[in-house]
Coordinates of C-alpha atoms in Angstrom, one line a residue:
Chain N
M1 CA 4.5 -4.7 33.1
R2 CA 5.2 -3.7 36.5
S3 CA 6.4 -6.5 38.6
P4 CA 3.4 -8.0 40.0
S5 CA 5.1 -8.4 43.7
S6 CA 6.3 -5.5 43.9
L7 CA 2.4 -4.3 42.8
K8 CA 1.3 -6.8 45.6
Q9 CA 4.1 -5.3 48.4
E10 CA 3.1 -1.8 47.7
F11 CA -0.3 -2.2 47.8
L12 CA -0.5 -4.2 50.8
K13 CA 1.3 -1.5 52.5
R14 CA -1.1 1.7 51.5
W15 CA -4.2 -0.6 52.3
M16 CA -2.9 -1.3 55.8
R17 CA -2.1 2.7 56.0
G18 CA -5.1 3.4 54.3
L19 CA -7.3 1.2 57.1
Q20 CA -5.4 2.4 59.9
R21 CA -6.1 5.9 59.8
C22 CA -9.6 5.1 58.9
T23 CA -10.4 3.1 61.8
S24 CA -8.0 5.9 64.2
S25 CA -11.4 7.8 64.4
K26 CA -14.5 5.3 64.8
K27 CA -14.4 2.0 66.9
D28 CA -17.5 0.5 66.3
M29 CA -18.8 -0.6 62.8
N30 CA -21.4 -2.8 61.4
V31 CA -20.4 -5.5 59.1
L32 CA -21.2 -3.6 55.3
E33 CA -19.7 -0.3 56.9
R34 CA -16.5 -1.9 57.2
K35 CA -16.9 -3.8 53.9
K36 CA -17.0 -0.5 52.1
V37 CA -13.7 0.9 54.2
I38 CA -12.1 -2.3 53.0
K39 CA -13.0 -2.0 49.7
L40 CA -12.7 1.8 49.5
S41 CA -9.2 2.1 50.9
A42 CA -7.8 -1.1 48.7
D43 CA -9.4 1.0 45.4
L44 CA -7.6 4.2 46.9
A45 CA -4.6 2.4 48.0
I46 CA -4.1 0.8 44.3
A47 CA -4.9 4.1 42.4
S48 CA -2.6 6.2 45.1
A49 CA 0.1 3.6 44.3
R50 CA -0.4 4.6 40.6
N51 CA -0.3 8.1 41.2
G52 CA -2.5 9.1 38.5
T53 CA -0.4 7.7 35.9
T54 CA -2.9 5.6 34.5
S55 CA -6.8 7.1 33.5
W56 CA -8.6 4.4 35.5
S57 CA -6.7 5.2 38.8
R58 CA -8.0 9.0 38.4
A59 CA -11.6 8.2 37.6
L60 CA -11.6 6.0 40.9
I61 CA -10.1 8.8 42.9
A62 CA -12.3 11.1 41.1
N63 CA -15.5 8.6 41.8
A64 CA -14.7 8.0 45.9
S65 CA -14.6 11.9 46.7
R66 CA -17.3 12.4 44.4
D67 CA -19.8 11.8 47.1
N68 CA -19.5 13.9 50.1
D69 CA -20.0 10.8 52.8
N70 CA -17.1 9.3 50.9
R71 CA -15.3 12.3 50.4
I72 CA -14.1 12.9 54.1
L73 CA -13.0 9.1 54.3
A74 CA -11.4 9.5 51.2
E75 CA -9.6 12.3 52.1
R76 CA -8.4 10.6 55.7
I77 CA -7.3 7.2 54.1
L78 CA -4.7 9.2 51.3
G79 CA -3.9 11.0 54.2
P80 CA -1.4 13.4 53.9
E81 CA -0.6 13.3 50.0
S82 CA -3.7 13.6 49.3
D83 CA -4.2 17.2 48.5
I84 CA -1.9 16.9 45.6
L85 CA -3.6 13.7 44.2
I86 CA -7.0 15.2 44.4
K87 CA -5.7 18.1 42.6
R88 CA -4.3 16.2 40.1
V89 CA -7.7 14.4 39.5
S90 CA -9.6 17.2 39.8
T91 CA -7.7 18.6 36.6
S92 CA -8.9 15.5 34.7
V93 CA -12.4 16.2 36.0
G94 CA -12.7 19.0 33.6
T95 CA -11.7 17.1 30.6
V96 CA -14.2 14.6 32.1
S97 CA -16.8 17.2 32.0
C98 CA -16.1 18.1 28.1
N99 CA -15.8 14.5 27.2
R100 CA -19.6 14.1 28.5
K101 CA -20.2 16.9 26.0
I102 CA -18.7 14.8 22.9
R103 CA -20.0 11.5 24.6
S104 CA -23.6 12.8 24.0
K105 CA -23.0 14.3 20.4
K106 CA -21.2 10.5 19.6
I107 CA -24.3 9.1 21.2
L108 CA -26.5 11.3 18.8
K109 CA -24.6 10.4 15.6
R110 CA -24.5 7.1 16.4
S111 CA -28.1 6.3 16.9
C112 CA -28.6 8.4 13.4
N113 CA -25.8 6.3 11.9
S114 CA -27.1 3.2 13.0
V115 CA -30.6 4.0 11.6
R116 CA -29.3 4.6 8.2
R117 CA -27.5 1.6 8.1
V118 CA -30.4 -0.8 9.1
R119 CA -32.1 1.0 6.1
K120 CA -29.2 0.1 3.5
G121 CA -28.0 -3.3 5.1
T122 CA -31.0 -5.1 3.6
H123 CA -29.2 -5.0 -0.2
L124 CA -25.3 -5.1 0.9
P125 CA -23.9 -8.8 -0.5
Q126 CA -23.5 -11.1 2.6
K127 CA -19.6 -10.4 2.9
V128 CA -20.1 -7.3 4.2
L129 CA -23.2 -8.1 5.8
A130 CA -21.2 -10.2 8.4
K131 CA -18.7 -7.5 8.1
S132 CA -21.1 -4.9 9.9
I133 CA -22.4 -7.5 12.2
A134 CA -18.9 -8.7 13.5
K135 CA -18.0 -4.5 13.7
R136 CA -21.8 -4.1 15.7
L137 CA -20.7 -7.2 17.9
V138 CA -17.4 -5.8 18.5
Q139 CA -18.7 -2.4 19.2
K140 CA -21.2 -3.8 21.9
R141 CA -18.8 -5.9 23.8
T142 CA -16.5 -2.6 24.1
Q143 CA -19.2 -0.1 25.5
I144 CA -19.9 -3.2 28.1
L145 CA -15.8 -3.1 28.6
K146 CA -16.0 0.6 29.2
R147 CA -18.4 0.3 31.6
L148 CA -16.7 -2.2 33.3
V149 CA -13.4 -0.2 33.9
P150 CA -13.7 2.7 35.5
G151 CA -13.3 6.2 33.6
G152 CA -13.0 4.0 30.4
E153 CA -16.7 5.7 29.0
F154 CA -14.3 8.6 27.7
M155 CA -11.3 6.7 25.8
D156 CA -10.7 5.8 22.3
E157 CA -10.2 1.5 21.6
L158 CA -6.5 2.4 21.8
S159 CA -6.0 3.8 25.2
L160 CA -9.0 1.3 26.6
I161 CA -7.0 -1.9 25.6
E162 CA -3.9 -0.2 27.5
E163 CA -6.5 0.5 30.7
T164 CA -7.9 -2.5 30.7
L165 CA -4.7 -4.0 30.9
D166 CA -3.7 -2.3 33.5
Y167 CA -6.7 -3.0 35.8
I168 CA -6.5 -6.6 35.2
A169 CA -3.2 -6.4 36.5
Y170 CA -4.3 -4.5 39.6
L171 CA -7.2 -6.4 40.4
R172 CA -5.5 -9.3 40.5
A173 CA -2.9 -8.2 43.2
Q174 CA -5.8 -6.7 44.9
V175 CA -7.4 -10.6 45.2
D176 CA -4.5 -12.3 45.3
V177 CA -3.5 -10.1 48.8
M178 CA -6.8 -10.3 50.0
R179 CA -7.3 -13.9 49.5
C180 CA -4.0 -14.2 51.5
I181 CA -4.8 -12.0 54.1
A182 CA -8.3 -13.4 54.8
S183 CA -6.9 -17.0 54.7
A184 CA -4.2 -16.1 57.2
T185 CA -7.1 -14.4 59.7
E186 CA -9.6 -17.1 59.4
L187 CA -6.6 -19.2 60.2
I188 CA -5.9 -17.2 63.0
N189 CA -9.1 -16.8 64.3
H190 CA -10.4 -20.4 64.5
D191 CA -7.7 -21.9 66.4
Chain O
M1 CA 10.5 27.3 -35.0
E2 CA 6.3 27.9 -34.2
P3 CA 4.7 25.9 -37.1
N4 CA 7.0 22.8 -35.6
L5 CA 5.5 24.1 -32.3
G6 CA 2.1 24.0 -33.7
T7 CA 2.4 20.6 -35.2
I8 CA 3.5 19.1 -31.8
V9 CA 0.2 20.9 -30.0
R10 CA -1.8 19.3 -32.5
S11 CA 0.0 15.9 -32.2
I12 CA -0.9 16.0 -28.5
S13 CA -4.5 16.3 -29.4
I14 CA -4.3 13.8 -31.8
G15 CA -3.1 11.3 -29.3
P16 CA -5.7 9.1 -28.0
N17 CA -4.2 6.2 -26.7
R18 CA -1.8 7.2 -24.0
E19 CA -3.4 7.7 -20.8
E20 CA -1.6 10.5 -19.4
T21 CA -3.2 12.7 -22.5
G22 CA -6.1 13.5 -19.8
L23 CA -5.1 16.4 -17.9
E24 CA -1.6 16.8 -18.9
S25 CA -2.5 17.4 -22.7
L26 CA -4.0 20.5 -21.1
Q27 CA -1.2 21.2 -19.2
F28 CA 1.1 20.5 -22.3
R29 CA -0.6 23.2 -24.0
E30 CA -0.1 25.7 -21.8
E31 CA 2.9 25.0 -20.8
I32 CA 4.0 24.8 -24.5
H33 CA 1.9 28.2 -25.5
R34 CA 3.9 30.0 -22.2
L35 CA 7.1 28.5 -24.2
M36 CA 5.8 30.3 -27.8
T37 CA 5.3 33.4 -25.9
V38 CA 8.6 33.6 -24.4
P39 CA 10.4 34.2 -27.9
P40 CA 9.1 37.3 -28.6
E41 CA 9.5 38.4 -25.1
N42 CA 13.3 37.7 -24.5
G43 CA 13.7 37.5 -28.2
S44 CA 17.3 37.9 -28.2
S45 CA 18.5 35.5 -25.4
F46 CA 16.5 32.8 -26.3
T47 CA 17.3 32.8 -30.1
E48 CA 20.7 32.6 -29.0
L49 CA 19.6 29.7 -27.3
L50 CA 18.6 28.3 -30.1
Q51 CA 20.7 28.8 -32.2
L52 CA 23.5 27.7 -30.7
P53 CA 21.7 24.3 -28.9
E54 CA 20.5 23.4 -32.6
T55 CA 24.4 23.0 -33.8
Q56 CA 25.1 21.1 -30.5
A57 CA 22.1 19.2 -30.9
M58 CA 22.5 18.4 -34.4
E59 CA 26.4 17.4 -33.4
L60 CA 25.3 15.3 -30.8
L61 CA 22.3 13.3 -32.5
H62 CA 24.9 12.3 -34.7
S63 CA 27.7 11.2 -32.3
A64 CA 25.8 9.8 -29.9
H65 CA 28.8 8.9 -28.1
S66 CA 30.7 11.4 -27.5
D67 CA 31.2 12.9 -24.3
E68 CA 33.4 15.8 -25.5
V69 CA 31.7 17.5 -28.0
V70 CA 30.0 19.9 -25.7
P71 CA 30.6 23.3 -27.2
V72 CA 30.8 25.9 -24.7
P73 CA 28.0 28.1 -25.0
L74 CA 26.9 31.2 -22.8
S75 CA 26.8 29.3 -19.5
G76 CA 29.1 26.3 -19.7
E77 CA 28.3 24.6 -17.0
P78 CA 24.2 24.4 -17.4
L79 CA 24.5 23.4 -20.5
H80 CA 27.1 20.7 -19.7
G81 CA 24.6 19.6 -17.2
I82 CA 21.9 19.8 -19.7
N83 CA 23.7 17.8 -22.4
D84 CA 24.4 15.1 -19.8
D85 CA 20.6 14.5 -18.9
H86 CA 19.5 14.2 -22.4
K87 CA 22.2 11.8 -23.7
S88 CA 20.1 8.9 -22.9
Y89 CA 17.2 10.2 -24.4
L90 CA 19.6 10.9 -27.5
P91 CA 19.8 7.7 -28.9
S92 CA 16.1 7.3 -29.1
F93 CA 15.9 10.4 -31.8
N94 CA 18.2 9.1 -34.4
G95 CA 15.7 8.4 -36.9
N96 CA 14.1 12.1 -37.0
L97 CA 16.4 15.3 -36.9
T98 CA 14.1 17.8 -37.0
F99 CA 11.0 17.3 -34.4
P100 CA 13.7 15.5 -31.7
S101 CA 15.7 18.7 -31.9
N102 CA 13.1 20.9 -31.4
K103 CA 12.1 19.1 -28.6
V104 CA 15.0 19.1 -27.2
L105 CA 15.5 22.4 -28.1
I106 CA 12.7 23.4 -25.8
E107 CA 13.6 21.7 -23.0
R108 CA 17.0 22.8 -22.9
A109 CA 15.6 26.5 -23.1
A110 CA 13.3 25.7 -20.6
K111 CA 16.0 24.0 -18.2
F112 CA 18.2 26.7 -19.1
S113 CA 15.7 29.1 -17.9
V114 CA 16.1 27.4 -14.4
F115 CA 20.0 28.2 -14.4
A116 CA 19.9 30.9 -15.9
S117 CA 20.1 34.2 -13.7
G118 CA 16.5 36.2 -13.4
E119 CA 16.3 37.3 -16.8
H120 CA 13.1 35.0 -17.7
S121 CA 9.9 35.3 -17.0
P122 CA 8.6 33.1 -13.6
E123 CA 6.8 31.5 -15.9
T124 CA 9.5 29.5 -17.1
S125 CA 11.3 28.8 -14.1
S126 CA 8.0 26.8 -12.7
V127 CA 7.6 25.2 -16.3
P128 CA 11.0 22.8 -15.9
S129 CA 10.0 21.0 -12.8
D130 CA 7.0 19.7 -14.6
S131 CA 8.6 20.4 -17.9
S132 CA 11.0 17.1 -17.8
A133 CA 8.0 15.0 -17.3
N134 CA 6.1 16.6 -19.5
L135 CA 9.0 17.1 -22.2
E136 CA 9.1 13.7 -22.3
K137 CA 5.4 13.1 -23.1
V138 CA 5.9 15.7 -25.5
K139 CA 8.5 13.5 -27.0
S140 CA 6.8 10.3 -27.1
E141 CA 3.9 11.8 -28.8
P142 CA 5.3 12.9 -32.1
A143 CA 7.2 9.6 -32.1
E144 CA 4.1 7.3 -32.1
T145 CA 2.8 9.7 -34.9
D146 CA 5.9 9.7 -37.0
S147 CA 6.6 5.8 -38.3
N148 CA 8.9 5.5 -36.0
P149 CA 10.2 1.6 -35.5
N150 CA 9.0 0.0 -32.2
S151 CA 12.0 0.0 -30.7
S152 CA 12.4 3.6 -30.4
Q153 CA 9.0 4.5 -29.6
L154 CA 9.6 1.9 -26.6
L155 CA 12.3 3.7 -25.7
V156 CA 10.8 6.8 -25.6
S157 CA 7.9 5.8 -23.4
D158 CA 9.9 3.8 -21.0
P159 CA 11.6 6.8 -19.2
A160 CA 8.3 8.7 -19.2
V161 CA 6.7 6.1 -18.1
N162 CA 9.3 5.3 -15.6
I163 CA 10.1 8.9 -14.6
K164 CA 6.5 9.1 -13.7
N165 CA 6.2 6.2 -12.1
Q166 CA 8.8 7.3 -10.3
R167 CA 7.4 11.2 -9.0
S168 CA 4.2 9.5 -7.9
E169 CA 6.3 6.9 -5.8
K170 CA 7.7 10.0 -4.4
R171 CA 4.7 11.8 -4.4
K172 CA 3.3 9.0 -2.1
E173 CA 6.4 8.3 0.0
R174 CA 5.9 12.1 0.8
E175 CA 2.3 11.5 1.7
K176 CA 2.9 8.3 3.9
K177 CA 6.1 10.3 5.8
G178 CA 3.5 13.7 5.9
K179 CA 0.5 11.5 7.2
G180 CA 2.6 9.4 9.1
C181 CA 3.9 12.5 11.2
T182 CA 1.1 14.1 12.0
K183 CA -0.4 10.6 12.7
K184 CA 2.7 10.1 15.3
S185 CA 2.0 13.4 16.3
K186 CA -1.3 12.4 17.7
I187 CA -0.3 9.5 18.9
E188 CA 3.1 10.8 21.2
I189 CA 0.6 12.8 23.1
S190 CA -1.4 9.7 23.9
Q191 CA 1.3 6.9 24.0
D192 CA 4.4 7.4 25.9
A193 CA 6.0 4.0 24.5
E194 CA 6.8 4.9 20.8
K195 CA 8.8 7.9 20.5
L196 CA 9.1 7.3 16.8
P197 CA 8.5 10.7 15.0
Y198 CA 8.0 8.9 11.5
V199 CA 5.6 5.6 11.1
H200 CA 7.4 3.9 8.3
V201 CA 4.7 1.8 7.1
R202 CA 5.1 0.1 3.7
A203 CA 2.2 -0.5 1.5
R204 CA 1.5 -3.9 0.9
R205 CA 0.4 -5.3 -2.2
G206 CA -3.2 -4.4 -3.5
Q207 CA -3.5 -2.5 -0.5
A208 CA -4.5 1.6 -0.8
T209 CA -2.0 3.7 -0.3
D210 CA -4.0 6.4 0.7
S211 CA -2.7 9.0 3.8
H212 CA -6.3 7.6 5.6
S213 CA -6.2 4.3 4.7
L214 CA -2.5 4.4 6.0
A215 CA -3.0 5.9 9.2
E216 CA -6.1 3.7 9.6
R217 CA -3.6 0.5 9.2
A218 CA -1.0 1.6 11.3
R219 CA -3.8 2.4 14.1
R220 CA -5.4 -1.2 13.3
E221 CA -2.1 -2.9 14.0
K222 CA -1.5 -1.0 17.3
I223 CA -4.9 -2.2 18.5
N224 CA -4.3 -6.0 17.4
A225 CA -1.2 -6.0 19.1
R226 CA -2.7 -4.7 22.3
M227 CA -5.3 -7.5 22.1
K228 CA -2.5 -9.6 21.7
L229 CA -1.3 -8.4 25.1
L230 CA -4.5 -9.0 26.4
Q231 CA -4.9 -12.2 25.3
E232 CA -1.9 -13.7 27.1
L233 CA -2.7 -11.8 30.2
V234 CA -6.8 -13.5 30.2
P235 CA -6.1 -17.1 31.0
G236 CA -7.8 -19.2 28.3
C237 CA -8.1 -16.5 25.7
S238 CA -5.2 -17.6 23.4
K239 CA -6.8 -20.5 21.7
I240 CA -9.5 -18.1 20.7
S241 CA -9.4 -16.0 17.5
G242 CA -11.8 -13.0 16.5
T243 CA -12.1 -10.1 18.7
A244 CA -15.4 -10.4 19.8
L245 CA -14.9 -13.7 21.5
V246 CA -11.8 -12.2 23.1
L247 CA -13.7 -8.7 24.2
D248 CA -16.2 -11.5 25.7
E249 CA -13.6 -13.6 27.9
I250 CA -11.6 -10.2 28.6
I251 CA -15.1 -8.9 29.9
N252 CA -15.8 -11.8 32.3
H253 CA -12.8 -12.3 33.5
V254 CA -12.9 -8.6 34.3
Q255 CA -16.3 -8.7 35.8
S256 CA -15.3 -12.1 37.9
L257 CA -12.3 -10.8 39.5
Q258 CA -14.0 -7.4 40.9
R259 CA -16.7 -9.7 42.3
Q260 CA -13.9 -11.8 43.8
V261 CA -12.6 -8.5 45.4
E262 CA -16.6 -7.9 46.7
L263 CA -16.5 -10.9 47.9
L264 CA -12.9 -11.0 49.5
S265 CA -13.6 -7.4 51.3
M266 CA -17.0 -8.9 52.7
R267 CA -15.3 -11.6 53.9
L268 CA -12.9 -9.6 55.6
A269 CA -15.1 -7.6 57.2
T270 CA -17.0 -10.4 58.9
V271 CA -13.8 -12.1 60.1
N272 CA -12.3 -9.3 62.1
P273 CA -14.3 -7.3 64.7
R274 CA -12.3 -4.5 63.7
V275 CA -10.8 -3.0 60.4
D276 CA -7.7 -2.9 61.4
F277 CA -6.5 -6.5 61.1
N278 CA -4.4 -9.0 63.1
L279 CA -1.2 -8.2 61.5
D280 CA -0.8 -6.2 64.3
S281 CA -0.3 -9.6 67.0
L282 CA 0.6 -11.7 63.6
F283 CA 4.2 -9.7 63.6
A284 CA 4.5 -9.2 66.9
P285 CA 6.4 -11.7 68.6
E286 CA 8.8 -11.5 65.5
S287 CA 10.1 -7.8 65.8
G288 CA 13.2 -9.2 67.3
S289 CA 14.3 -11.7 65.0
L290 CA 13.5 -9.3 62.0
A291 CA 16.9 -7.8 61.3
D292 CA 17.7 -10.0 58.3
S293 CA 15.7 -9.7 54.9
N294 CA 16.2 -13.4 54.2
F295 CA 14.2 -15.3 56.6
H296 CA 11.9 -16.8 55.0
S297 CA 12.9 -20.5 55.7
M298 CA 13.3 -19.4 59.7
V299 CA 10.1 -17.1 60.0
S300 CA 7.9 -19.9 59.1
P301 CA 8.6 -22.5 61.6
L302 CA 8.8 -19.7 64.3
L303 CA 4.8 -18.2 63.2
W304 CA 3.7 -22.0 63.5
P305 CA 4.2 -22.3 66.9
E306 CA 3.4 -18.7 68.0
I307 CA -0.3 -19.2 66.1
P308 CA -2.3 -20.6 69.0
F309 CA -1.0 -17.8 71.5
N310 CA -1.9 -15.3 68.8
G311 CA -5.3 -16.8 68.3
N312 CA -5.9 -16.9 72.3
R313 CA -4.8 -13.4 72.9
Q314 CA -6.8 -12.2 70.3
Q315 CA -10.3 -13.2 71.2
H316 CA -9.9 -11.3 74.2
Q317 CA -9.7 -7.9 74.4
Q318 CA -6.1 -7.6 75.0
Q319 CA -5.7 -6.8 71.3
W320 CA -6.1 -3.1 71.8
N321 CA -3.5 -3.3 74.2
F322 CA -1.0 -5.0 71.6
D323 CA -2.2 -2.2 69.3
A324 CA -1.4 0.7 71.7
L325 CA 2.0 -1.4 71.8
H326 CA 2.6 -2.0 68.3
R327 CA 1.5 1.2 66.8
P328 CA 5.2 2.9 67.4
L329 CA 6.3 0.1 65.0
W330 CA 4.3 1.3 62.1
G331 CA 5.0 4.5 62.6
R332 CA 9.0 3.8 62.5
E333 CA 10.6 4.5 59.4
E334 CA 12.4 0.9 59.4
D335 CA 8.9 0.1 59.0
N336 CA 9.2 -0.3 55.4
H337 CA 11.7 -2.9 55.0
T338 CA 10.2 -4.9 57.9
F339 CA 6.6 -4.4 56.9
I340 CA 7.8 -5.7 53.7
T341 CA 9.6 -8.7 54.8
M342 CA 6.5 -9.2 57.6
E343 CA 4.3 -9.5 54.7
N344 CA 6.7 -12.2 53.3
S345 CA 6.7 -14.0 56.7
L346 CA 2.8 -14.0 56.3
L347 CA 2.6 -15.1 53.0
N348 CA 5.3 -17.5 53.5
Y349 CA 3.4 -19.0 56.7
E350 CA 0.5 -18.8 54.3
S351 CA 2.1 -21.2 52.3
A352 CA 3.3 -23.6 55.2
N353 CA -0.2 -24.3 56.0
S354 CA -1.0 -24.9 52.9
A355 CA 0.5 -27.7 50.1
S356 CA 4.7 -27.0 49.2
L357 CA 3.4 -26.5 46.0
H358 CA 1.6 -23.6 46.8
S359 CA 4.7 -22.3 49.2
N360 CA 6.9 -22.3 45.9
Q361 CA 4.0 -20.3 44.1
L362 CA 3.9 -17.6 46.6
K363 CA 7.3 -17.7 47.0
M364 CA 7.7 -17.0 43.6
E365 CA 4.9 -14.3 43.3
L366 CA 6.6 -12.3 45.9

């Protein structure tokens, strides 16, 4: 995949820029606001680093720009390139709404099927039962994973796994960089 | 001719042990009826065909080795081709002269209709594609009903069965390729990594060769490959077998990472009075010495004595001044390069504080 160090550098750069742009207007913020701003700018930084190539980054930006309060912040943080990005994201938002309809249909189908399966399950031999149980476990876990990964609810299994791969790499980079900076600033402050 | 054909039809209906006779007996009957109806339609040409090939067939039957005994009929080349094709079947018919000649004739007539120009009806032209297989079966059935030695029977049945297998295999391959092509077209849209137009999936022993199951198997294999990648990425997952447990680990990992991000952002928020960190003040003293990109070792001792200065300054309000001073630093174009080097220095500074192992780690990471 992409090299982690370049990812970190890119992330840091964008993050700092975003934070700067964000704080240029407001001078005083309480802790929670600051935390929100930090997290938001970090998310947007990495999402913009991907430039909408991955689905989760698009979903992050879409989520951020959905609430009106966050939207202004997000636009400011993203800076001058925000227009292009948001346009790209909004084109995918249309598909998201279509996916929602598909999703509701899928939920209906799944509920019907599960009822049928429960009735027939009592007569099946053990091997088939075990397989069906395993399948159901896997399905439950993929549902949980879909909730965790942003924008993952509408994807099929294959793309979901790819998105998780990317997302895990991004989360790791984010955690590492934030930890470095946090410890650095703490060290400085304690001196 | 006709009574012989009639016996062929009866023998087909009699033959119960063959597996292929289920649907194909009907096909046989239809085709043979078609063939039978052909002679009255194109009477002259067909009888001509029959007459000439009769003599040829007899000669060929008697002398199986002779390649040169190919009399020149109406149009030389197609019959040459036909004769060469039938050589393999001829040795089996040495026992019978009456039936095989008729079958060979039927074959010849059917195939000849392909090669000849459009005099014949389109039905007969459609026949040869299937007739090659069917007529072999036609041959084989009377061979069964007749009192043939088993060797010739086997000889007859084998080519028929072999050819049938070949054709079914061809059909399967076509199906595979066709389904793989459609499947590929779907996947190309979703993934950029695979650029092949076809998926050549080989059906393993004992597995279904349905187009659906092939597509499913290809999909499953892809999913398993991705899962392996995930297993390598998430620490501690490589020993676990089973999709559900691996997914469990992945979910736990993602959740822990997300929680860490939350905690760290909270930590950063509490540490700093402002959101815009101290990187400015950190990097400020070194702005002059950052010409080189390879200064890791140099910078860390430089940073080390500067820290107490930075810390003192920070606690006053003079950081605002520093910001004002060093904001132009950020705005410049060189910043990208210097920024990254600054980051390197920062992270190396980190490592200087911690153990040397950590420092190596961070350097590696950067």
